CSV table of C-alpha atoms in Angstrom, one decimal:
chain,number,residue,atom,x,y,z
A,1428,MET,CA,22.9,4.7,-21.5
A,1429,THR,CA,26.4,5.0,-22.4
A,1430,THR,CA,29.2,3.2,-20.3
A,1431,GLN,CA,31.1,5.7,-18.2
A,1432,GLY,CA,33.4,3.3,-16.5
A,1433,ALA,CA,35.3,4.8,-13.7
A,1434,VAL,CA,34.8,8.4,-14.9
A,1435,ARG,CA,33.9,10.6,-12.1
A,1436,GLU,CA,31.4,13.1,-13.0
A,1437,LYS,CA,28.6,15.0,-11.2
A,1438,ARG,CA,24.9,14.2,-12.0
A,1439,GLN,CA,21.7,15.7,-11.2
A,1440,VAL,CA,19.2,13.5,-9.2
A,1441,HIS,CA,15.6,14.4,-8.4
A,1442,VAL,CA,15.0,13.9,-4.7
A,1443,VAL,CA,11.8,14.6,-2.5
A,1444,THR,CA,12.2,17.2,0.0
A,1445,GLY,CA,9.3,18.8,1.9
A,1446,GLY,CA,6.7,17.4,-0.6
A,1447,LYS,CA,8.6,18.8,-3.5
A,1448,ILE,CA,11.0,17.4,-6.2
A,1449,GLN,CA,14.3,19.4,-6.2
A,1450,SER,CA,17.5,18.9,-8.1
A,1451,LYS,CA,20.5,18.0,-6.1
A,1452,ARG,CA,24.0,17.9,-7.3
A,1453,SER,CA,25.7,14.7,-6.0
A,1454,LYS,CA,29.0,13.1,-6.2
A,1455,THR,CA,30.1,10.0,-7.9
A,1456,PRO,CA,28.0,6.9,-7.7
A,1457,GLN,CA,30.6,5.2,-5.9
A,1458,ASN,CA,30.2,7.5,-2.9
A,1459,ASP,CA,26.4,7.9,-3.1
A,1460,THR,CA,24.6,5.9,-0.4
A,1461,ALA,CA,21.2,6.3,-2.2
A,1462,HIS,CA,22.6,5.2,-5.4
A,1463,ARG,CA,23.9,1.9,-3.9
A,1464,HIS,CA,20.4,1.2,-2.4
A,1465,ASP,CA,18.6,2.1,-5.6
A,1466,PRO,CA,21.1,1.9,-8.4
A,1467,PHE,CA,18.4,2.3,-11.1
A,1468,PHE,CA,16.7,5.4,-9.5
A,1469,VAL,CA,13.3,3.7,-9.6
A,1470,LYS,CA,12.1,5.5,-6.4
A,1471,ASP,CA,13.2,8.8,-7.9
A,1472,PHE,CA,11.2,8.1,-11.0
A,1473,LEU,CA,8.0,7.1,-9.0
A,1474,ALA,CA,8.4,10.3,-6.9
A,1475,TYR,CA,8.6,12.3,-10.0
A,1476,LEU,CA,5.4,10.7,-11.4
A,1477,GLN,CA,3.6,11.3,-8.1
A,1478,ILE,CA,4.6,14.9,-7.4
A,1479,GLU,CA,5.3,16.5,-10.8
A,1480,ARG,CA,2.9,14.3,-12.9
A,1481,ASN,CA,0.2,13.9,-10.3
A,1482,ALA,CA,0.0,10.2,-11.1
A,1483,SER,CA,-2.6,8.1,-9.6
A,1484,PRO,CA,-1.7,5.3,-7.0
A,1485,TYR,CA,-2.7,2.7,-9.6
A,1486,THR,CA,-0.4,4.1,-12.2
A,1487,LEU,CA,2.5,4.3,-9.7
A,1488,SER,CA,1.9,0.7,-8.6
A,1489,ASN,CA,1.9,-0.4,-12.4
A,1490,TYR,CA,5.1,1.4,-13.1
A,1491,GLY,CA,6.8,0.3,-9.9
A,1492,ALA,CA,6.0,-3.4,-10.5
A,1493,GLU,CA,7.2,-3.1,-14.2
A,1494,LEU,CA,10.5,-1.3,-13.3
A,1495,GLU,CA,11.2,-3.9,-10.5
A,1496,LYS,CA,10.9,-6.7,-13.0
A,1497,PHE,CA,13.4,-4.6,-15.3
A,1498,ALA,CA,15.8,-4.0,-12.4
A,1499,SER,CA,15.8,-7.7,-11.6
A,1500,PHE,CA,16.6,-8.7,-15.1
A,1501,LEU,CA,19.5,-6.1,-15.1
A,1502,LYS,CA,20.9,-7.7,-12.0
A,1503,SER,CA,20.7,-11.1,-13.5
A,1504,GLN,CA,22.8,-9.9,-16.3
A,1505,GLY,CA,25.4,-8.4,-13.8
A,1506,ILE,CA,24.3,-4.9,-14.6
A,1507,LEU,CA,24.4,-2.5,-11.6
A,1508,ASP,CA,24.8,0.8,-13.2
A,1509,ILE,CA,22.0,2.2,-15.2
A,1510,ARG,CA,24.3,3.9,-17.5
A,1511,LYS,CA,25.5,0.6,-18.9
A,1512,VAL,CA,22.1,-0.2,-20.4
A,1513,ASP,CA,22.1,-0.1,-24.2
A,1514,ILE,CA,19.6,-0.8,-26.9
A,1515,LEU,CA,20.8,-4.4,-27.3
A,1516,LEU,CA,20.1,-5.0,-23.6
A,1517,LEU,CA,16.7,-3.5,-23.9
A,1518,ARG,CA,15.8,-5.7,-26.7
A,1519,LYS,CA,17.1,-8.7,-24.8
A,1520,TYR,CA,14.9,-7.9,-22.0
A,1521,LEU,CA,11.8,-7.5,-24.2
A,1522,LEU,CA,12.5,-10.7,-25.9
A,1523,TYR,CA,13.0,-12.3,-22.5
A,1524,ILE,CA,9.7,-11.3,-21.0
A,1525,LYS,CA,7.8,-12.0,-24.3
A,1526,GLU,CA,9.0,-15.6,-24.5
A,1527,ARG,CA,8.7,-16.4,-20.8
A,1528,ARG,CA,5.3,-15.0,-20.4
A,1529,ASN,CA,4.0,-15.4,-24.0
A,1530,LEU,CA,3.0,-11.7,-24.1
A,1531,GLY,CA,1.1,-10.2,-27.1
A,1532,ASN,CA,2.1,-7.1,-29.0
A,1533,ARG,CA,-0.3,-4.9,-27.1
A,1534,THR,CA,1.3,-5.8,-23.8
A,1535,ILE,CA,4.8,-5.4,-25.2
A,1536,ALA,CA,3.9,-1.9,-26.5
A,1537,LEU,CA,2.8,-0.9,-23.0
A,1538,LYS,CA,6.0,-2.0,-21.5
A,1539,ILE,CA,8.0,-0.1,-24.2
A,1540,ALA,CA,6.1,3.0,-23.2
A,1541,THR,CA,7.0,2.5,-19.6
A,1542,LEU,CA,10.7,2.0,-20.6
A,1543,ARG,CA,10.6,5.2,-22.7
A,1544,SER,CA,9.0,7.3,-19.9
A,1545,TYR,CA,11.6,6.0,-17.4
A,1546,SER,CA,14.5,6.6,-19.7
A,1547,LYS,CA,13.3,10.1,-20.5
A,1548,PHE,CA,13.3,10.9,-16.9
A,1549,LEU,CA,16.9,9.6,-16.6
A,1550,ARG,CA,18.0,11.6,-19.4
A,1551,VAL,CA,16.4,14.9,-18.3
A,1552,SER,CA,17.8,14.3,-14.9
A,1553,GLU,CA,21.2,14.1,-16.4
A,1554,ILE,CA,21.7,10.6,-15.0
A,1555,ILE,CA,22.2,9.2,-18.4
A,1556,LYS,CA,23.5,10.9,-21.5
A,1557,ASN,CA,21.7,9.1,-24.3
A,1558,ASP,CA,18.4,7.5,-24.4
A,1559,PRO,CA,18.5,4.1,-25.9
A,1560,SER,CA,14.7,3.5,-25.7
A,1561,LEU,CA,14.2,5.8,-28.6
A,1562,LYS,CA,15.5,3.2,-30.8
A,1563,LEU,CA,12.9,0.6,-29.8
A,1564,THR,CA,10.3,-0.1,-32.3
A,1565,THR,CA,6.7,-0.3,-31.1
A,1566,PRO,CA,5.0,-3.5,-32.4
A,1567,ARG,CA,1.8,-3.2,-34.5
A,1568,PHE,CA,-1.5,-4.7,-33.3
A,1569,PRO,CA,-5.0,-4.5,-34.5
A,1570,GLU,CA,-7.5,-1.8,-33.3
A,1571,PRO,CA,-9.5,-2.9,-30.4
A,1572,GLN,CA,-13.2,-4.0,-30.8
A,1573,ILE,CA,-15.1,-1.4,-28.9
A,1574,ASN,CA,-17.9,-3.0,-26.7
A,1575,TYR,CA,-20.9,-0.7,-26.6
A,1576,LEU,CA,-24.6,-1.1,-25.9
A,1577,THR,CA,-27.6,-0.7,-28.2
A,1578,LYS,CA,-30.3,2.0,-27.6
A,1579,GLU,CA,-32.6,-1.1,-26.6
A,1580,GLU,CA,-30.1,-2.4,-24.2
A,1581,LEU,CA,-29.4,1.0,-22.5
A,1582,LEU,CA,-33.1,1.6,-22.0
A,1583,LEU,CA,-33.4,-1.9,-20.4
A,1584,PHE,CA,-30.8,-1.1,-17.9
A,1585,LEU,CA,-32.4,2.2,-17.0
A,1586,SER,CA,-35.8,0.5,-16.4
A,1587,LEU,CA,-34.5,-2.4,-14.4
A,1588,PRO,CA,-34.4,-0.7,-11.0
A,1589,ASP,CA,-38.1,-0.1,-11.3
A,1590,ARG,CA,-38.9,-3.7,-12.0
A,1591,ILE,CA,-37.7,-5.2,-8.8
A,1592,ALA,CA,-38.7,-4.6,-5.2
A,1593,PRO,CA,-36.1,-2.6,-3.2
A,1594,ARG,CA,-34.6,-4.1,-0.2
A,1595,PHE,CA,-34.1,-1.0,1.8
A,1596,VAL,CA,-35.3,2.6,1.6
A,1597,GLY,CA,-33.4,4.5,-1.2
A,1598,GLU,CA,-32.0,1.4,-2.9
A,1599,ARG,CA,-34.1,1.8,-6.1
A,1600,GLU,CA,-33.5,5.5,-6.5
A,1601,ARG,CA,-29.7,5.0,-5.8
A,1602,ASP,CA,-29.5,2.2,-8.5
A,1603,LYS,CA,-31.3,4.4,-10.9
A,1604,VAL,CA,-28.7,7.2,-10.3
A,1605,ILE,CA,-25.8,4.7,-11.0
A,1606,PHE,CA,-27.1,3.8,-14.4
A,1607,HIS,CA,-28.1,7.3,-15.3
A,1608,LEU,CA,-24.6,8.4,-14.5
A,1609,LEU,CA,-23.2,5.6,-16.6
A,1610,VAL,CA,-25.6,6.3,-19.6
A,1611,PHE,CA,-26.1,10.2,-19.6
A,1612,GLY,CA,-23.0,11.1,-17.9
A,1613,GLY,CA,-20.3,8.7,-19.3
A,1614,LEU,CA,-18.7,8.7,-15.9
A,1615,ARG,CA,-16.0,6.2,-14.9
A,1616,ARG,CA,-16.5,3.7,-12.0
A,1617,ALA,CA,-14.1,5.7,-9.8
A,1618,GLU,CA,-15.7,9.0,-10.8
A,1619,ILE,CA,-19.2,7.7,-9.8
A,1620,LEU,CA,-17.9,6.4,-6.4
A,1621,GLY,CA,-16.2,9.8,-5.6
A,1622,LEU,CA,-19.3,11.9,-6.4
A,1623,LYS,CA,-20.6,13.9,-3.5
A,1624,TRP,CA,-23.8,16.0,-3.2
A,1625,GLN,CA,-21.9,19.1,-2.8
A,1626,ASP,CA,-20.4,18.5,-6.3
A,1627,ILE,CA,-23.9,18.6,-7.8
A,1628,ASP,CA,-25.7,21.8,-8.7
A,1629,LEU,CA,-29.2,20.7,-9.7
A,1630,SER,CA,-30.4,24.5,-10.0
A,1631,SER,CA,-27.8,25.2,-12.8
A,1632,GLY,CA,-27.7,21.6,-14.2
A,1633,TRP,CA,-24.1,20.9,-13.7
A,1634,MET,CA,-21.8,18.5,-11.6
A,1635,MET,CA,-18.2,18.6,-10.7
A,1636,VAL,CA,-16.3,15.4,-11.4
A,1637,ARG,CA,-13.4,15.5,-8.9
A,1638,ARG,CA,-11.9,12.0,-9.0
A,1639,ALA,CA,-11.3,12.0,-12.9
A,1640,LYS,CA,-8.5,10.1,-14.5
A,1641,GLY,CA,-5.1,11.6,-13.6
A,1642,ASN,CA,-6.6,13.3,-10.5
A,1643,LYS,CA,-8.0,15.9,-12.7
A,1644,THR,CA,-11.4,17.9,-12.2
A,1645,ARG,CA,-13.9,18.6,-14.8
A,1646,THR,CA,-17.5,19.8,-15.0
A,1647,VAL,CA,-20.2,17.8,-16.7
A,1648,PRO,CA,-23.8,19.0,-17.7
A,1649,LEU,CA,-26.8,17.2,-16.4
A,1650,ALA,CA,-29.0,15.7,-18.9
A,1651,ALA,CA,-32.8,16.0,-18.0
A,1652,PRO,CA,-33.2,12.3,-17.2
A,1653,LEU,CA,-30.1,12.3,-15.0
A,1654,GLU,CA,-31.2,15.4,-13.2
A,1655,GLU,CA,-34.5,13.9,-12.4
A,1656,ALA,CA,-33.0,10.6,-11.0
A,1657,LEU,CA,-30.7,12.7,-8.7
A,1658,LYS,CA,-33.7,14.7,-7.5
A,1659,GLN,CA,-35.6,11.6,-6.6
A,1660,LEU,CA,-32.6,10.2,-4.7
A,1661,ARG,CA,-32.2,13.5,-2.8
A,1662,ALA,CA,-35.8,13.5,-1.8
A,1663,VAL,CA,-35.7,10.0,-0.4
A,1664,MET,CA,-32.2,10.2,1.3
A,1665,ARG,CA,-32.2,13.9,2.4
A,1666,PRO,CA,-28.4,13.8,2.3
A,1667,GLN,CA,-26.0,16.3,3.8
A,1668,PRO,CA,-23.8,18.2,1.2
A,1669,GLU,CA,-20.7,16.4,2.3
A,1670,GLU,CA,-22.1,13.0,1.9
A,1671,PHE,CA,-21.4,10.8,-1.1
A,1672,VAL,CA,-24.1,10.2,-3.6
A,1673,LEU,CA,-24.0,6.4,-3.5
A,1674,LEU,CA,-24.5,4.9,0.0
A,1675,ASP,CA,-25.3,1.5,1.3
A,1676,GLN,CA,-28.1,0.5,3.7
A,1677,LYS,CA,-26.2,1.9,6.6
A,1678,ARG,CA,-25.4,5.2,4.8
A,1679,ARG,CA,-21.8,4.4,4.2
A,1680,PRO,CA,-20.2,5.2,0.9
A,1681,ILE,CA,-20.3,1.9,-1.3
A,1682,SER,CA,-17.1,0.2,-2.1
A,1683,VAL,CA,-15.7,-0.9,-5.3
A,1684,SER,CA,-16.8,-4.5,-4.7
A,1685,SER,CA,-20.3,-3.3,-3.6
A,1686,PHE,CA,-20.5,-1.3,-6.9
A,1687,TYR,CA,-19.6,-4.4,-9.0
A,1688,ASN,CA,-22.1,-6.6,-6.9
A,1689,ILE,CA,-24.9,-4.0,-7.8
A,1690,PHE,CA,-23.8,-3.8,-11.5
A,1691,ASN,CA,-23.6,-7.6,-11.9
A,1692,ARG,CA,-27.0,-8.1,-10.3
A,1693,TYR,CA,-28.6,-6.0,-12.9
A,1694,LEU,CA,-26.4,-7.5,-15.6
A,1695,ILE,CA,-27.9,-11.0,-14.7
A,1696,LEU,CA,-31.4,-9.6,-14.6
A,1697,SER,CA,-31.0,-8.0,-18.1
A,1698,GLY,CA,-30.3,-11.4,-19.7
A,1699,ILE,CA,-27.7,-9.9,-22.0
A,1700,GLY,CA,-25.5,-12.9,-22.8
A,1701,ARG,CA,-22.2,-11.0,-23.7
A,1702,HIS,CA,-19.4,-9.4,-21.8
A,1703,VAL,CA,-20.6,-6.0,-20.4
A,1704,THR,CA,-18.6,-3.8,-18.1
A,1705,PRO,CA,-19.4,-0.3,-16.6
A,1706,HIS,CA,-16.9,1.0,-19.2
A,1707,SER,CA,-19.1,-0.3,-21.9
A,1708,PHE,CA,-21.6,2.4,-21.0
A,1709,ARG,CA,-18.9,5.0,-21.4
A,1710,HIS,CA,-18.2,3.7,-24.9
A,1711,SER,CA,-21.8,3.9,-25.6
A,1712,CYS,CA,-22.0,7.6,-24.5
A,1713,ALA,CA,-18.9,8.4,-26.4
A,1714,ASN,CA,-20.7,6.9,-29.5
A,1715,CYS,CA,-23.7,9.2,-28.8
A,1716,VAL,CA,-21.6,12.2,-28.4
A,1717,GLY,CA,-19.7,11.5,-31.7
A,1718,GLN,CA,-22.6,10.8,-33.9
A,1719,LYS,CA,-25.4,12.9,-32.4
A,1720,ARG,CA,-23.5,16.0,-31.1
A,1721,ARG,CA,-26.3,18.5,-31.6
A,1722,LYS,CA,-28.7,16.4,-29.4
A,1723,SER,CA,-26.3,15.5,-26.6
A,1724,PRO,CA,-25.5,18.0,-23.8
A,1725,LEU,CA,-22.2,16.3,-23.5
A,1726,SER,CA,-18.9,16.8,-25.4
A,1727,THR,CA,-15.7,14.9,-25.6
A,1728,ARG,CA,-14.2,17.2,-23.0
A,1729,ASP,CA,-17.1,16.4,-20.6
A,1730,LEU,CA,-16.2,12.8,-21.0
A,1731,GLY,CA,-12.7,13.6,-19.8
A,1732,ALA,CA,-11.1,12.2,-22.9
A,1733,LEU,CA,-10.5,14.1,-26.2
A,1734,GLN,CA,-10.7,11.0,-28.4
A,1735,TYR,CA,-13.6,11.6,-30.8
A,1736,ASN,CA,-11.2,10.6,-33.7
A,1737,TYR,CA,-10.5,7.4,-32.0
A,1738,TYR,CA,-14.2,6.5,-31.5
A,1739,LYS,CA,-15.3,8.0,-34.9
A,1740,HIS,CA,-13.5,5.2,-36.9
A,1741,VAL,CA,-14.9,2.6,-34.6
A,1742,TYR,CA,-18.6,3.4,-34.6
A,1743,SER,CA,-20.6,3.6,-37.8
A,1744,CYS,CA,-23.3,6.2,-38.2
A,1745,GLY,CA,-26.9,5.1,-37.9
A,1746,GLU,CA,-26.2,2.4,-35.2
A,1747,SER,CA,-29.2,1.7,-33.1
A,1748,GLY,CA,-27.3,3.0,-29.9
A,1749,SER,CA,-26.3,6.3,-31.3
A,1750,GLU,CA,-29.1,8.1,-29.7
A,1751,SER,CA,-28.9,6.2,-26.3
A,1752,CYS,CA,-27.7,9.1,-24.2
A,1753,CYS,CA,-28.8,12.1,-26.2
A,1754,ARG,CA,-32.4,12.3,-25.0
């Protein structure tokens, strides 16, 4: 982000017009009203992520919040022109947030990734000439400890809905489907909540996951236990094709908070005294796919993340949970 001073040069800015990002040749920043209101082009960057990269609202919110902090820091340093930012200023910002908020290396690495993505957009858009973020060094941090469930623990969760009395018609079958989707499908929470009956083909043994990460769509094979659980729920609820699979007592789609209330209820009943989340089941399913690929109908592509090498070095062969979702 080299200093241009008073040099008047044309630049290319991405603007949103009719739902598409278009390139627009603009005049100098001094005469650009949009530049005065958003001198760091944060809104243009977020529009680029939303339209061209199909970023989720959660991603846009995180990027926007982080870049707002960066913009506030630049203003506190008297910087109102993004082209005046250099590597020294970037390092000063990272040191500032690290000391002020006592951030770890993993969090700093995420913030560096945000700055690199943002700076790349500015360079490709010809707003800046050089990208100082390329000179930043990502700090090292230890590999995360993957939290997964053993075979016995997974079987326990699958059996819990049958051990307690349902409070309304279809509750038991619905809760069984939740844990079968977690264990045998490896679905994320948002993917489970977005699943509709029209996305499931029980005759061919496939389901379409439409709310995958990054707003992508993928097909996932139905393991026999999952297929049976879905048939039981359909027989009780007699749903319409356009209805969501998971409904509450009033046949309304369950919310995120309701989903966690259901999950935490069974977590307490299980008696497992350690930290377990819905994503722990996804790790367990990835472990199954990685170690027992021949028995599992799933692949890493079905999980929506080609990260077998990542899981391979974390899980060891022969763990008791390796066959958990293969049957």
